[in-house]
Coordinates of C-alpha atoms in Angstrom, one line a residue:
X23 CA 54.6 19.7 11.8
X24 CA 57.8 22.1 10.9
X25 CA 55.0 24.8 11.3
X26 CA 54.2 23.7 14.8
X27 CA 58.1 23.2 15.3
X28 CA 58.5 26.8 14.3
X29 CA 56.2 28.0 16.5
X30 CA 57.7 29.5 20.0
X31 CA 56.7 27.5 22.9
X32 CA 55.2 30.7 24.1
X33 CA 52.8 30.7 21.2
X34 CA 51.8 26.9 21.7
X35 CA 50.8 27.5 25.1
X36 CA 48.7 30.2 24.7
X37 CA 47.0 28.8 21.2
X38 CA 46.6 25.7 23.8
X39 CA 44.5 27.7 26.6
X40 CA 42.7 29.4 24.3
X41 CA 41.2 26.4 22.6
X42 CA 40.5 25.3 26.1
X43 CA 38.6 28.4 26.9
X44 CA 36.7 28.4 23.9
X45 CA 35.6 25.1 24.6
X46 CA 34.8 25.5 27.9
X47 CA 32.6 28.9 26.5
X48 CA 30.8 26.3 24.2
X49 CA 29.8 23.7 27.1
X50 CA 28.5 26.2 29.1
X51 CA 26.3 27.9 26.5
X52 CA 24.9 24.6 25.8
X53 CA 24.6 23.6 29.6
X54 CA 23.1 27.2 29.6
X55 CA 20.4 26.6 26.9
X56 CA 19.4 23.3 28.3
X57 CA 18.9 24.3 32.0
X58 CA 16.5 27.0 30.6
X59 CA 15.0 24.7 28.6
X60 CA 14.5 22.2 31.7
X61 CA 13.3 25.4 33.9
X62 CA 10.6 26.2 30.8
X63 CA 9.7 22.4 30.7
X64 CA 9.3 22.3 34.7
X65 CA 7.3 25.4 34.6
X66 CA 4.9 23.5 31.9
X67 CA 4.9 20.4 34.2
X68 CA 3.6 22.4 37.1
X69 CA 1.1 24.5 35.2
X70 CA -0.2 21.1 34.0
X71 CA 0.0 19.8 37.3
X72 CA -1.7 22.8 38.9
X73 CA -4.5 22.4 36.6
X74 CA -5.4 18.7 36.3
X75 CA -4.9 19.3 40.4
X76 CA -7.3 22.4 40.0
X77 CA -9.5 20.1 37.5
X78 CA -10.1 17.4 40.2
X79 CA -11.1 19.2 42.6
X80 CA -13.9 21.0 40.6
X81 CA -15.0 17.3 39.4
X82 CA -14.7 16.4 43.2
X83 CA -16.7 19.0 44.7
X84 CA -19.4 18.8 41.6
X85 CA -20.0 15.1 43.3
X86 CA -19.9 16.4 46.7
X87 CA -22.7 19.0 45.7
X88 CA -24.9 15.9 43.5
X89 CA -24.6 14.0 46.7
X90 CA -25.8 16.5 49.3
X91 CA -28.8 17.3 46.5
X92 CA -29.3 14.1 46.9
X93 CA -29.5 14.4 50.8
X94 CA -31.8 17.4 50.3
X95 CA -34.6 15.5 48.2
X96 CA -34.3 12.7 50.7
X97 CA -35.0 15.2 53.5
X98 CA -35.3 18.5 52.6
X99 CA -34.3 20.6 55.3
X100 CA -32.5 23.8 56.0
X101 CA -29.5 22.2 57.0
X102 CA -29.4 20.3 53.8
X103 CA -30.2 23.3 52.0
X104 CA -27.6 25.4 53.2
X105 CA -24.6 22.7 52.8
X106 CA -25.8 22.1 49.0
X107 CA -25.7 26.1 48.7
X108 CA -22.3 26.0 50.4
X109 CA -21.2 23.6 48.2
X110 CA -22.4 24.4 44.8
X111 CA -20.7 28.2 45.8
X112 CA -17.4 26.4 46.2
X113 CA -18.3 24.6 43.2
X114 CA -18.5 27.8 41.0
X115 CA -15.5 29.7 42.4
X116 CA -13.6 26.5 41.5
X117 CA -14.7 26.5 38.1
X118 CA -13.8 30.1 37.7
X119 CA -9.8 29.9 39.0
X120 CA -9.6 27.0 36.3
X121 CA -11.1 29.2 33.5
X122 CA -8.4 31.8 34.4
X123 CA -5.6 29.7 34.8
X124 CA -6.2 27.5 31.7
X125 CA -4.6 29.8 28.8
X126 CA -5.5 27.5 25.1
X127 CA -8.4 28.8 23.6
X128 CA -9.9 25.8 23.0
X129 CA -9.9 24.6 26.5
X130 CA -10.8 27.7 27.7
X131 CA -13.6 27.7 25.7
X132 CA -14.6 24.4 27.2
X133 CA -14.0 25.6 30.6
X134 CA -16.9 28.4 30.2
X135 CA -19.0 26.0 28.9
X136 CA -18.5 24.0 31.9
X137 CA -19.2 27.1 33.9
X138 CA -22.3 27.8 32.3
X139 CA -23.4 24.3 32.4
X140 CA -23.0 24.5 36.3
X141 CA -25.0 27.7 36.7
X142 CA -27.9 26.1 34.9
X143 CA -27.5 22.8 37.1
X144 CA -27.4 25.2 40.1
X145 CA -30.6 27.1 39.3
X146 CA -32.7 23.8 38.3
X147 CA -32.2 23.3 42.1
X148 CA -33.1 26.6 42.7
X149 CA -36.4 25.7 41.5
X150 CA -36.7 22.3 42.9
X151 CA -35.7 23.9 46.3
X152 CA -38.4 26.3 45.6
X153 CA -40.6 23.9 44.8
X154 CA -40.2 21.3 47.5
X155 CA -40.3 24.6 49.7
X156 CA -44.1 25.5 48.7
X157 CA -45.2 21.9 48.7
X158 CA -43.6 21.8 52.4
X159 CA -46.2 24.8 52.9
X160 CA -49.2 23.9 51.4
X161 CA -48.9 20.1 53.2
X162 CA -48.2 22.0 56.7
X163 CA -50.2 24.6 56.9
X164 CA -53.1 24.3 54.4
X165 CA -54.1 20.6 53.7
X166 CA -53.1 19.3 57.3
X167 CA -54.8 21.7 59.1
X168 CA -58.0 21.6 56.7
X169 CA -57.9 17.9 56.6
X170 CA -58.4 17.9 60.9
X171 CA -60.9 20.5 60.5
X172 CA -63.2 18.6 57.9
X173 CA -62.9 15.3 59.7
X174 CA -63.7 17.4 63.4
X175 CA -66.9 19.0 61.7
X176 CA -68.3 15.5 60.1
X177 CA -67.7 14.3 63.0
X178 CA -70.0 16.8 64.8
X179 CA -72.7 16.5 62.8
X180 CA -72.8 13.2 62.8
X181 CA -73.2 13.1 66.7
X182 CA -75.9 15.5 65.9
X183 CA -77.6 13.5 63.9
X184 CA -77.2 10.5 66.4
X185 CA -78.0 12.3 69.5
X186 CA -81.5 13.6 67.7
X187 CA -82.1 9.9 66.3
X188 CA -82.1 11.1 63.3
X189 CA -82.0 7.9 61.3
X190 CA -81.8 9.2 57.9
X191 CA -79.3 12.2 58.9
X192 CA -77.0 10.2 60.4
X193 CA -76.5 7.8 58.1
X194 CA -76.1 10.6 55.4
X195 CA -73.7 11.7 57.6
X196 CA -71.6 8.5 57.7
X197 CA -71.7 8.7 53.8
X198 CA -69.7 11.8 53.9
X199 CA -67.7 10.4 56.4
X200 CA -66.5 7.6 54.3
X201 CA -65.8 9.7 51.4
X202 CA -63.9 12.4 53.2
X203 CA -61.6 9.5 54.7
X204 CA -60.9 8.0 51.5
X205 CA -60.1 11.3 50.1
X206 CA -57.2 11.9 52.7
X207 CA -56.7 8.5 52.4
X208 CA -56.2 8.9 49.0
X209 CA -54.5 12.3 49.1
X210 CA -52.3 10.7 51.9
X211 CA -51.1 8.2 49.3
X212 CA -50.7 10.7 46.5
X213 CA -48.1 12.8 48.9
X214 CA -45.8 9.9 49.1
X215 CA -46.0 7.9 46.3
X216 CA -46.8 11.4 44.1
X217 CA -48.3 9.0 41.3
X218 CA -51.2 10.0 39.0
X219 CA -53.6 7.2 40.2
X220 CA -54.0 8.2 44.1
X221 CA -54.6 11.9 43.0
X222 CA -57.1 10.9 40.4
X223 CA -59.2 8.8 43.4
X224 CA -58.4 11.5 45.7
X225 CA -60.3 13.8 43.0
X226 CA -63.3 11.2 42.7
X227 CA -63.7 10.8 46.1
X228 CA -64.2 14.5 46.5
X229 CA -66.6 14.5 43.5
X230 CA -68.5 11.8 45.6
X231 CA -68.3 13.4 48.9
X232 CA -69.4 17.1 47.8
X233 CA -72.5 14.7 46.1
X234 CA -73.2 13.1 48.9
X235 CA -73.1 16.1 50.9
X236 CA -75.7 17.9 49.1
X237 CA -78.0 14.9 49.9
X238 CA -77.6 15.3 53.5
X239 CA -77.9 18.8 53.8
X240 CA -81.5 18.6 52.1
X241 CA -83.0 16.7 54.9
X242 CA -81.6 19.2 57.5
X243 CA -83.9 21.9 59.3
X244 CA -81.5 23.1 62.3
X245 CA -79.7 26.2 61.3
X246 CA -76.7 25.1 63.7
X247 CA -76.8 22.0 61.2
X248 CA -76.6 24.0 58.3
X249 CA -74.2 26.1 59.4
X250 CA -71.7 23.3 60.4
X251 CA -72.3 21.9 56.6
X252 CA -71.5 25.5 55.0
X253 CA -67.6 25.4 57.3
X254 CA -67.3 21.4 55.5
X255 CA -68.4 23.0 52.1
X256 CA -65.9 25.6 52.2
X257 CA -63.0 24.0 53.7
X258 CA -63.8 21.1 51.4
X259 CA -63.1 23.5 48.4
X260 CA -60.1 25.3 50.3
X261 CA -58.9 21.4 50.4
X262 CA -59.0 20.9 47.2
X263 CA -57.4 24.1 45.7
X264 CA -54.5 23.6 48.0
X265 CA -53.9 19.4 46.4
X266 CA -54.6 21.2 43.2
X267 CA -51.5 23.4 44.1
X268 CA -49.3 20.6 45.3
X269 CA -50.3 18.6 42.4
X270 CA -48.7 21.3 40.4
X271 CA -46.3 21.9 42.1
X272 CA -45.0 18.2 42.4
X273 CA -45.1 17.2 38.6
X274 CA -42.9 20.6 38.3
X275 CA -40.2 19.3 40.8
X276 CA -40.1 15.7 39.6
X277 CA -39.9 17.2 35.9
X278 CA -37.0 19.1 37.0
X279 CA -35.1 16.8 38.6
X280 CA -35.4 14.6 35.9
X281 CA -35.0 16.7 32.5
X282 CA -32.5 19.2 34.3
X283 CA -31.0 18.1 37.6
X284 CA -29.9 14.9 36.0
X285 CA -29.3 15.8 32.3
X286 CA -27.0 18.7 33.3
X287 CA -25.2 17.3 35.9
X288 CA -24.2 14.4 34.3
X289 CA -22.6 16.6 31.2
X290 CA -21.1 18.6 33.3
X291 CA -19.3 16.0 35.0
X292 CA -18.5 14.3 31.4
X293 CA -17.0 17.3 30.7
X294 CA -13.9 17.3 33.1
X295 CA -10.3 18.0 31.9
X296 CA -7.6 15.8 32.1
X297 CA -3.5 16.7 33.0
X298 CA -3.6 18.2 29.1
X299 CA -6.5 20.4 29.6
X300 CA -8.5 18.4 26.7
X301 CA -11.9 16.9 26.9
X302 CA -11.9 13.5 28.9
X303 CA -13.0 10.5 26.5
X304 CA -14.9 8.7 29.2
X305 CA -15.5 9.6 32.4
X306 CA -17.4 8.0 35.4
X307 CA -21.0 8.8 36.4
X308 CA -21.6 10.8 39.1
X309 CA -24.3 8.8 40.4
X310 CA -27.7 8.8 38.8
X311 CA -30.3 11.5 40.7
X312 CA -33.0 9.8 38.5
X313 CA -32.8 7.1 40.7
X314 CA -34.3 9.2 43.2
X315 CA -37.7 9.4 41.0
X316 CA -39.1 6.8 38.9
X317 CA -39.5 6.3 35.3
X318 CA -42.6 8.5 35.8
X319 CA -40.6 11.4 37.3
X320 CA -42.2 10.7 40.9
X321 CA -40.7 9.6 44.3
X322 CA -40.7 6.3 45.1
X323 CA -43.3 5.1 47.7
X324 CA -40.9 5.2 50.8
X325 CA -39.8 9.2 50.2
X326 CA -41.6 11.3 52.5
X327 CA -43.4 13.9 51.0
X328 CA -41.5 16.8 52.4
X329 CA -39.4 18.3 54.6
X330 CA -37.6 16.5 57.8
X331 CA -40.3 13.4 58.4
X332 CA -38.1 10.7 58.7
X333 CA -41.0 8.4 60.6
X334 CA -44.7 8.8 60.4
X335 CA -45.6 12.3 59.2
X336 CA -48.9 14.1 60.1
X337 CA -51.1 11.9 57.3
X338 CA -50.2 9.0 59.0
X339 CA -50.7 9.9 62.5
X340 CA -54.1 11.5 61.3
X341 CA -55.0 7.9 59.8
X342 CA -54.3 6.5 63.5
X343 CA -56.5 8.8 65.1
X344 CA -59.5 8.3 62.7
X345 CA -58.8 4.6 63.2
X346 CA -58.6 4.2 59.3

């Protein structure tokens, strides 16, 4: 205290502001160091704000796509098409701004894996769209059109046969009737229910009809006859190559949708990212496209058998007309 009493006045007052200032230098380093610490923890907020936003929005528009696939296989047109093409685009460039923004290796990783997960999911559907495409083809424009022509030529003959009283001819005639109608019968069965029993009776009755055919063309002399037998033969055969093809072709689709379309898409939608960027431990299903086929990896019986028929399609209104 005698120091202090010593001291001038003068000297107190400055020694006074000067501890002042150097407090006052201390409180605003340290107010300094935690604003930038608050800016650097806001900055981390939004990133991981940003990214879980950037996250959900791939996960959303994932489902959107599954769900207009869905649409497609239900009715398979070019509108469909073009919004699941639209979609799964969107999809991918999604995917790719949340590769490049997410900077951990680890979750980056995850997020190409996830990319590459979606390109396989998109070209399964590739092939299923394929698929369904060709099967749309072969029903329109080759077993349709061959199915009128066999049942317009039997028919002819037939009246042949009746109009010469041929007994024997005729009823020949009505045998190969029978078996051709329950062949498309048959076929007609197989192209919406797409299960292995109806194609294997559609294949016997053929077996039975190109038998029974043979016996009626043995008792025929007329060469206008003959020659209406030879069209049946060969569109007969043309018939069968083309449900050969959409046999194929429809065990390839169901098999994809059900080993790839599903399988992929439902680990690519466990594998969303949450606020952290980390895996998610459970997640949601997207909704089952199995469901769409049956255990057996074909459409149930009320799924049209291709593209835009939402009532009767051609095999049913073929069916009317041959009063089967």
């Amino acid at each position: 205290m005698r120091f202090l009493n010593n001291v001038r006045i003068l000297t107190k007052v400055s020694l006074g502001f000067g501890v002042v200032l150097a407090l006052l230098v201390v409180t605003g380093m340290t107010g300094g160091v935690n604003l930038k610490n608050g800016d650097t923890n806001f900055a981390r907020y939004r990133g991981i704000a940003t990214e879980t936003n950037l996250a959900a929005r791939v996960q959303t528009s994932l489902l959107e796509t599954q769900l207009e696939i869905r649409k497609f296989l239900k009715s398979a047109t070019e509108e469909t098409l073009e919004t699941v093409k639209d979609r799964a685009q969107l999809t991918i460039q999604l995917n790719d701004q949340l590769t490049k923004m997410i900077k951990e290796p680890q979750e980056n990783a995850l997020a190409q894996e996830v990319g590459r997960n979606l390109s396989n999911y998109i070209s399964a559907f590739d092939e299923v769209a394929a698929r369904q495409a060709r099967i749309d083809d072969l029903v329109q424009n080759r077993i349709d059109v061959l199915s009128r022509e066999m049942r317009a030529l039997i028919a002819g003959i037939k009246k042949k046969t009746q109009d010469a009283i041929d007994v024997t001819g005729a009823y020949n005639a009505s045998t190969v009737q029978r078996d051709l109608l329950l062949m498309l019968l048959n076929t007609a069965t197989f192209l919406v229910s797409n299960d292995q029993e109806s194609f294997d009776n559609a294949i016997k009755e053929s077996a039975a009809m190109k038998a029974n055919q043979s016996i009626m063309v043995a008792d025929f002399l007329e060469e206008d006859w003959l020659k209406m037998t030879d069209e049946l033969a060969a569109r007969h055969e043309a018939f069968i190559a083309a449900l050969q093809d959409v046999y194929e072709h429809v065990n390839a689709r169901n098999a994809a949708i059900e080993t790839q379309l599903d399988t992929i898409g439902q680990r690519r939608h466990a594998q969303g990212v949450d606020h952290h960027g980390q895996r998610r431990r459970r997640c949601p299903r997207s909704g089952d496209l199995g469901r769409v086929v049956d255990r057996h990896g074909h459409f149930p019986p009320d799924r049209r058998h291709h593209a835009g028929h939402d009532g009767p399609g051609p095999w049913r209104q073929d069916r009317r007309d041959s009063g089967t």
